[in-house]
Structures are given as structure tokens and as C-alpha cells.
């Protein structure tokens, strides 16, 4: 029975790396008729935040990565939040202590720090000295009586190797000589990550641990724990890290890096999932567009890459554009509706208007937010003109006269539709001996505030005569104010 888990620490947003790990686990579970489990790893009490946990659950739900067991829905192996499992860890710790596999260590953090610095100065690998390994019961009681709060360390063999069989990386060897008796319980009595994760993966019957590459170095420690406890380790797969486009550390300055940011910026969940699956995996068929059902057909951990993936916002934008193009006008409008309402746009206009605006403008953005931005002048009276456009079309010689001509065309056109508007604009330009563009550009700036819009005549038809005239008047006042006509 395949059972996999996504085990985020609720210390911040759901990053794309975490979301990708969740997706790979989800796909692996579904493909193998297994279960996908969500577990919150909140034993780092200083860093865990309740709202981060809620944000992670929310991000996963938005992506559609539904879990079969988890902190909110429960399951047979709960609770699914580590801070609620302290009694489970306590039993494991007691078993390790009484079997002599682990021991209390009273060395102070200062002493350890001192030893680390000494090792550093000698340029040798630091290993805990084992000073407390053979304390007698008497010595231990005496130190406890002094009020010292010990940690618990696991006894790790001095020699030999641990071999991690990784589905993505093959077999990776770790020498025990480089490891030491690592801490499994902190001095405040809370388990460390390694102890909690091994205990939970065992008790939750996890068959495959699919997680970020950064945890590969923890895996030998976890295998030592499995061995000490006489438990069978799960299979491991460590997914490659994600680098910035310049192959450094990915950070905020490279654009959106969390699911929440992508969502706020108007990316579609299916586009983000498509992007995530390709970060470190390919179908081998030169396929870029993959729906979740394609992924379920094609995904395998064996085809996941061991080398780092490189983040590319351009690719994400391209994918999002592809998914946006596939939506019908109605479906797209439905996605935009809440933003329309938030901006107070919907109710003020007749039925059909919003749909027509969406149809006209949709090609002008790669994200929902860009599309919304591209349609703002259909709803709001803008307060500023594109500055370069204003310098070019409202300030030059004759611009005021041209705006006056535009205004009168708008007033006098018999039928106010795109076809007729185009006809009269072109005829007027011809009669003035100027290019049609000399009227079209200032008219566009006047009615939209922008230098780039969908076809001007369609835009004007949709805006309607009244609004176009009012905006032409504003432009006239603006141009007059600058060139001294009014
Ligand atoms: N809680 C760990 C993290 O958020 C994941 C641990 C694991 O998957 O083993 O990085």
C-alpha cells in the first residue's frame, strides 16, 4: 500500500518548492492508488505560526491537491500535527533510553560551541565528544539535582557507512565517521525534527518519503534511528532544488515565489501545477502543456531529475497565457467576477457589458491581474494619461485642433458603432490630408488614457458615445491647459 506525505513546517508561506513536493507526492499517491497525507511539522516552537499553517492548507486546496488524511480532516493515524503527538514521541524516546541506544547529555551549549570552534580552528569535522555517553546513573542524578536540563542523543556507530537508496539519485553513501551522536530531544523536552519525522513516518505507515533535496543530509541520521528502533525505513526520493535564473538562491527579487503570490497576481492553478511538474521532471516527449490528468498518465519519480531546476517566470507566464486562451469568455469572466465586485465594477453596467469587455481585452494579459488592469478604463474614469503619449499627442503643434475634430466626430456620427466610427475617422483624415493614425492615436489616448488598447473603434463603441465625448472634452481641457488655448 503506497502512503506518502507532505510534511510542511508552518513557518511561512507555501513556496513553489514545497508546492512542487506536494504535487509530486499527490501524483505518486494517485498513480499508485495510494494515500496522500498532510502532516504539520510544528515542533520548532519559536518558528511555527498558526496563520502559516492555515495559509499552507489554503494554498494546497487552491491548487486542488486534496489530501486523504490531515490535520483538518483526521484519519486513522492522527493527530496529523506534531505538537499534538508529544506522548507518541515520549514513548519512543523512553524505549531508546532504556535500550541503551540513547543517552542524556548535560554538556552546555557554551561547551559545545567551544568545541565546535576548536574543531574549526583545526580545520577538522566537528563531532560531539561523547563526554556524557557513559555517565553512571549516580552522576546523572547528581547533574539533574543541580537543575541542569539535558538533551538526549542517539548513539551512532563510529565506523561503517549508511547507504541511502534514493529513487531519484541512486545509492548515496554517508560515512558514519562524519556523523556524531546527534540530538533527538532538545533541552526543553521537545523532540528534534529527525526523531519526530521518523516516529511519524513509521506510525503513519509511510511507504515513500518524497521530499526536498535539502533533507538528503538528514536521511542517514534518520536511518540510524530506524535501525536503533528496529523499524523498516521507507523508500526515499529527494527532489532537486530550484535555483534562480542566474543559478543562485531563489528569492523575492526573482518575482513571485509563493503560491499565495501567484494566486494574487492572477495565475491559474492549473498553469501553476503545470509549471511545477516541469520543475525537475519531464515526460521525455517534449511536452510542455500537461493537465493533471496528463500528469497522472505520465508522471514517474524515475524520470525526475537529480540536477537542479531553474526557475523561469517567462515560462510560467507563457503557460498561464496558454491556459487563459483555452477558457471561454464566460469561464474567464467567472474567474474575474470577484475582482470586478471588489473594484465595484459589476453592478454599474448593463448586462452583457462585462462579457463584451472581457472578450475584447482578454488577449492583452498573461495573468488575470494583467487582464483586469487592461480593462480598468472601461469602468473607472482614469485620472492620468500615459505621460509619453500625452507629450506626443496632446502637446504638439495642432493637437488641440485635432482633439476638437475628434470630439465633433464623436458627437456627429450618426450611428455609434465601430464600423461607422472607423469610416468617419478615415474620411475625416483624408479630407484633412493627414494619416488616419494622426486622429486615431490622440483619440485612443483621450478615451483610454493609454497608448495601447484593443482596436480603437471597438473600444469606443463599447464605451459608448456619452463617455467618449466626456473623455474627449477632458483631453481638450488638458491639451488646452498645456498649449495655452483655453
Ligand atoms: N518539515 C520539513 C520541511 O518543511 C519536511 C520534512 C520531511 O519531508 O521529511 O522542510
CSV table of N, CA, C and O and ligand atoms in Angstrom, one decimal, residues 5-10 21 39 41 82 193 197 201 209-212 214-215 222, ligand 1:
chain,number,residue,atom,x,y,z
A,5,UNK,N,3.5,11.4,2.2
A,5,UNK,CA,3.1,12.5,3.0
A,5,UNK,C,3.8,13.8,2.5
A,5,UNK,O,4.9,13.7,2.0
A,6,UNK,N,3.1,14.9,2.6
A,6,UNK,CA,3.7,16.2,2.5
A,6,UNK,C,3.7,16.7,3.9
A,6,UNK,O,2.7,16.8,4.6
A,7,UNK,N,4.9,17.2,4.4
A,7,UNK,CA,5.1,17.5,5.8
A,7,UNK,C,5.7,18.9,6.0
A,7,UNK,O,6.8,19.0,6.4
A,8,UNK,N,4.9,19.9,5.7
A,8,UNK,CA,5.5,21.3,5.8
A,8,UNK,C,5.6,21.7,7.2
A,8,UNK,O,4.9,21.3,8.1
A,9,UNK,N,6.7,22.5,7.4
A,9,UNK,CA,6.8,23.2,8.7
A,9,UNK,C,6.1,24.5,8.6
A,9,UNK,O,6.4,25.3,7.7
A,10,UNK,N,5.1,24.8,9.4
A,10,UNK,CA,4.3,26.1,9.2
A,10,UNK,C,5.1,27.3,9.7
A,10,UNK,O,4.7,27.9,10.7
A,21,UNK,N,6.8,19.7,-4.2
A,21,UNK,CA,7.0,18.5,-3.4
A,21,UNK,C,5.6,17.9,-3.1
A,21,UNK,O,5.3,16.7,-3.3
A,39,UNK,N,0.8,16.4,6.9
A,39,UNK,CA,1.2,16.5,8.3
A,39,UNK,C,1.9,17.8,8.6
A,39,UNK,O,2.8,18.2,7.8
A,41,UNK,N,4.5,19.9,10.6
A,41,UNK,CA,5.7,19.6,11.4
A,41,UNK,C,6.0,20.9,12.2
A,41,UNK,O,6.8,21.8,11.8
A,82,UNK,N,2.4,17.7,14.7
A,82,UNK,CA,3.4,17.1,15.6
A,82,UNK,C,3.3,17.6,17.0
A,82,UNK,O,3.5,16.9,17.9
A,193,UNK,N,13.5,17.5,14.9
A,193,UNK,CA,12.9,17.1,13.6
A,193,UNK,C,13.2,15.6,13.3
A,193,UNK,O,12.3,14.9,12.9
A,197,UNK,N,10.1,13.1,12.8
A,197,UNK,CA,9.8,12.6,11.4
A,197,UNK,C,9.9,11.1,11.3
A,197,UNK,O,9.0,10.5,10.6
A,201,UNK,N,6.7,9.0,10.4
A,201,UNK,CA,6.6,8.2,9.1
A,201,UNK,C,6.4,6.7,9.5
A,201,UNK,O,5.7,6.0,8.7
A,209,UNK,N,9.1,8.4,1.1
A,209,UNK,CA,9.3,9.8,1.5
A,209,UNK,C,9.8,10.5,0.3
A,209,UNK,O,10.9,10.3,-0.1
A,210,UNK,N,9.0,11.4,-0.2
A,210,UNK,CA,9.3,12.2,-1.3
A,210,UNK,C,9.5,13.6,-0.8
A,210,UNK,O,8.5,14.2,-0.3
A,211,UNK,N,10.7,14.2,-0.8
A,211,UNK,CA,10.9,15.5,-0.2
A,211,UNK,C,12.0,16.2,-0.8
A,211,UNK,O,12.7,15.7,-1.8
A,212,UNK,N,12.3,17.4,-0.3
A,212,UNK,CA,13.3,18.3,-0.9
A,212,UNK,C,14.7,17.7,-0.7
A,212,UNK,O,15.0,17.1,0.3
A,214,UNK,N,17.3,19.2,0.2
A,214,UNK,CA,17.9,19.7,1.4
A,214,UNK,C,17.9,18.7,2.6
A,214,UNK,O,18.6,18.7,3.5
A,215,UNK,N,16.9,17.7,2.5
A,215,UNK,CA,16.8,16.7,3.6
A,215,UNK,C,17.6,15.5,3.3
A,215,UNK,O,17.6,14.6,4.2
A,222,UNK,N,18.3,9.7,10.0
A,222,UNK,CA,17.0,9.0,10.2
A,222,UNK,C,17.2,7.5,10.0
A,222,UNK,O,16.5,6.8,10.8
B,1,LIG,N1,9.2,19.7,7.7
B,1,LIG,C1,10.2,19.6,6.7
B,1,LIG,C2,10.2,20.8,5.9
B,1,LIG,O1,9.2,21.6,5.9
B,1,LIG,C3,10.0,18.4,5.8
B,1,LIG,C4,10.5,17.2,6.3
B,1,LIG,C5,10.3,16.0,5.5
B,1,LIG,O2,9.7,15.9,4.5
B,1,LIG,O3,10.9,15.0,6.0
B,1,LIG,O4,11.2,21.1,5.2
